[in-house]
Coordinates of C-alpha atoms and ligand atoms in Angstrom, one line a residue:
M1 CA -4.5 1.9 -27.7
A2 CA -2.2 -1.0 -28.5
Y3 CA 1.5 -0.7 -28.0
K4 CA 3.7 -1.4 -31.0
K5 CA 7.2 -1.7 -29.5
M6 CA 8.1 -2.6 -26.0
L7 CA 11.3 -2.8 -24.0
V8 CA 11.6 -5.0 -20.9
A9 CA 14.5 -4.3 -18.6
Y10 CA 15.7 -7.7 -17.3
D11 CA 18.2 -8.0 -14.4
F12 CA 17.9 -11.8 -13.9
S13 CA 16.2 -11.2 -10.5
D14 CA 12.9 -12.7 -9.4
S15 CA 11.1 -9.3 -9.8
G16 CA 12.7 -9.0 -13.2
E17 CA 11.3 -12.4 -14.1
K18 CA 7.8 -11.1 -13.1
A19 CA 8.3 -8.0 -15.3
L20 CA 9.4 -10.2 -18.2
Q21 CA 6.4 -12.5 -17.9
K22 CA 4.1 -9.4 -17.9
A23 CA 5.8 -7.8 -20.8
N24 CA 5.6 -11.0 -22.8
E25 CA 1.9 -11.3 -22.1
L26 CA 1.2 -7.7 -23.1
A27 CA 3.3 -8.0 -26.2
G28 CA 1.4 -11.1 -27.3
H29 CA -1.9 -9.3 -26.5
D30 CA -1.0 -6.1 -28.4
K31 CA 1.0 -8.0 -31.2
A32 CA 3.9 -5.7 -30.3
K33 CA 7.6 -6.3 -30.9
L34 CA 9.3 -7.1 -27.5
H35 CA 12.9 -6.0 -27.0
I36 CA 14.8 -7.2 -24.0
L37 CA 17.7 -5.4 -22.3
H38 CA 20.2 -6.4 -19.7
V39 CA 22.7 -3.8 -18.4
V40 CA 26.1 -5.0 -17.1
E41 CA 27.0 -2.7 -14.3
Y42 CA 30.6 -3.7 -13.7
L43 CA 32.8 -0.8 -12.9
P44 CA 36.5 -1.7 -13.0
P45 CA 38.5 -0.6 -10.0
V46 CA 40.9 2.1 -10.9
D47 CA 44.5 0.8 -10.7
T48 CA 46.8 3.6 -11.8
S49 CA 49.8 1.2 -11.9
F50 CA 48.5 0.0 -15.3
G51 CA 47.3 3.4 -16.5
A52 CA 43.6 4.3 -16.6
V53 CA 42.4 0.7 -17.3
S54 CA 44.5 -2.4 -16.9
P55 CA 44.3 -5.3 -19.5
F56 CA 42.9 -7.6 -16.8
E57 CA 40.0 -5.3 -16.2
V58 CA 39.1 -5.1 -19.9
D59 CA 39.1 -8.9 -20.1
L60 CA 36.8 -9.2 -17.0
T61 CA 34.4 -6.7 -18.5
D62 CA 34.3 -8.6 -21.8
Q63 CA 33.6 -11.9 -19.9
L64 CA 30.8 -10.3 -18.0
V65 CA 29.2 -9.0 -21.2
E66 CA 29.6 -12.4 -22.9
S67 CA 28.1 -14.2 -20.0
A68 CA 25.2 -11.8 -19.9
K69 CA 24.7 -12.3 -23.6
S70 CA 24.5 -16.0 -23.3
R71 CA 22.1 -15.9 -20.3
L72 CA 19.9 -13.4 -22.1
A73 CA 19.9 -15.5 -25.2
S74 CA 18.6 -18.6 -23.5
V75 CA 15.8 -16.6 -21.8
A76 CA 15.0 -14.8 -25.1
E77 CA 15.0 -18.0 -27.1
K78 CA 12.4 -19.5 -24.8
L79 CA 10.1 -16.5 -25.4
G80 CA 10.8 -16.3 -29.1
I81 CA 12.5 -12.9 -28.9
P82 CA 14.7 -12.7 -32.0
K83 CA 18.4 -11.7 -31.9
E84 CA 17.9 -8.2 -33.2
Q85 CA 15.6 -7.5 -30.3
R86 CA 18.1 -8.5 -27.6
W87 CA 20.3 -5.9 -26.0
V88 CA 23.3 -6.2 -23.6
E89 CA 24.8 -2.8 -22.7
L90 CA 27.5 -1.8 -20.3
G91 CA 26.9 1.1 -17.8
S92 CA 24.2 2.4 -15.5
P93 CA 20.8 0.6 -15.8
K94 CA 18.9 3.9 -15.2
L95 CA 20.6 5.6 -18.1
E96 CA 20.8 2.7 -20.5
I97 CA 17.2 1.7 -20.2
V98 CA 16.0 5.2 -21.2
R99 CA 18.7 5.4 -23.9
V100 CA 17.9 2.1 -25.5
A101 CA 14.2 2.8 -25.3
E102 CA 14.8 6.0 -27.3
E103 CA 17.1 4.4 -29.8
V104 CA 14.6 1.6 -30.5
G105 CA 11.6 4.1 -30.4
V106 CA 9.6 1.9 -28.0
D107 CA 6.2 3.2 -26.8
L108 CA 6.3 1.2 -23.5
I109 CA 9.1 0.3 -21.1
V110 CA 8.5 -2.5 -18.6
V111 CA 10.6 -2.7 -15.4
G112 CA 10.3 -4.5 -12.1
T113 CA 9.2 -2.3 -9.2
H114 CA 12.1 -3.6 -7.1
G115 CA 15.1 -5.6 -8.2
R116 CA 18.5 -5.8 -6.6
H117 CA 18.9 -2.1 -5.6
G118 CA 15.4 -1.1 -4.6
F119 CA 14.0 -2.7 -1.4
G120 CA 12.8 -0.3 1.3
L121 CA 11.6 2.3 -1.2
L122 CA 8.1 2.6 -2.4
L123 CA 9.3 2.5 -6.0
G124 CA 12.8 1.1 -6.5
S125 CA 15.6 3.4 -7.6
T126 CA 15.8 2.2 -11.2
A127 CA 12.1 2.1 -11.7
S128 CA 11.6 5.6 -10.3
S129 CA 14.5 7.1 -12.4
V130 CA 13.1 5.4 -15.5
V131 CA 9.6 6.8 -14.8
N132 CA 11.1 10.3 -14.3
H133 CA 13.2 10.3 -17.5
A134 CA 11.5 8.1 -20.1
L135 CA 9.8 9.8 -23.0
C136 CA 7.2 7.0 -23.3
D137 CA 4.9 5.1 -20.9
V138 CA 6.5 3.0 -18.2
L139 CA 4.9 0.0 -16.5
S140 CA 6.4 -1.0 -13.2
V141 CA 5.5 -4.6 -12.3
R142 CA 5.4 -5.6 -8.6
G143 CA 7.1 -8.8 -7.5
K144 CA 5.1 -11.6 -5.9
D145 CA 6.3 -10.8 -2.3
E146 CA 5.9 -7.0 -2.5
Ligands
AMP201 P1 16.2 -2.1 -8.8 O1 16.4 -0.7 -9.0 O2 17.4 -2.9 -8.6 O3 15.2 -2.2 -7.7 O4 15.5 -2.7 -10.1 C1 14.2 -2.5 -10.5 C2 14.0 -3.0 -12.0 O5 14.9 -2.2 -12.8 C3 14.4 -4.4 -12.2 O6 13.3 -5.3 -11.9 C4 14.7 -4.4 -13.7 O7 13.4 -4.3 -14.5 C5 15.4 -3.0 -13.9 N1 16.8 -3.2 -13.7 C6 17.6 -3.0 -12.7 N2 18.9 -3.3 -12.9 C7 18.9 -3.7 -14.2 C8 20.0 -4.2 -15.1 N3 21.2 -4.3 -14.7 N4 19.6 -4.5 -16.3 C9 18.4 -4.4 -16.8 N5 17.3 -4.0 -16.0 C10 17.6 -3.6 -14.7

């Protein structure tokens, strides 16, 4: 069975790079559309002197999102992934990966086995949560030193 739509979760880490290469190979092989997602995890510190969210924190979040968009764009352009298949979301990677996968209706999610959070575990925390909650197949790609 060939996959038609895939989502690769890319965190700019080495293992994310490995997952991206594998997803790109598979998408080429299956002639599938490859979507790419990066989740900005920034959580503004609560500073009640400015109310719930201060203007400075909003600016910083916007900057992080803009910077992630331009980093993702340069990676996506090299692989020929069009703009409408690039996603930058704000929040928890575990939740956003599954949410975007459902919104797009992908039949395969590709993640790295370990990225920034996961060393020491057999399957990293993001990968294991995605495997547990996704409604579609999930491929977890091991990094070269794992
Ligand atoms: P980790 O849970 O940090 O070990 O990450 C494992 C894998 O989850 C990474 O290789 C990515 O595929 C994915 N992932 C983790 N954090 C993010 C993120 N912020 N944005 C997109 N994908 C992520």
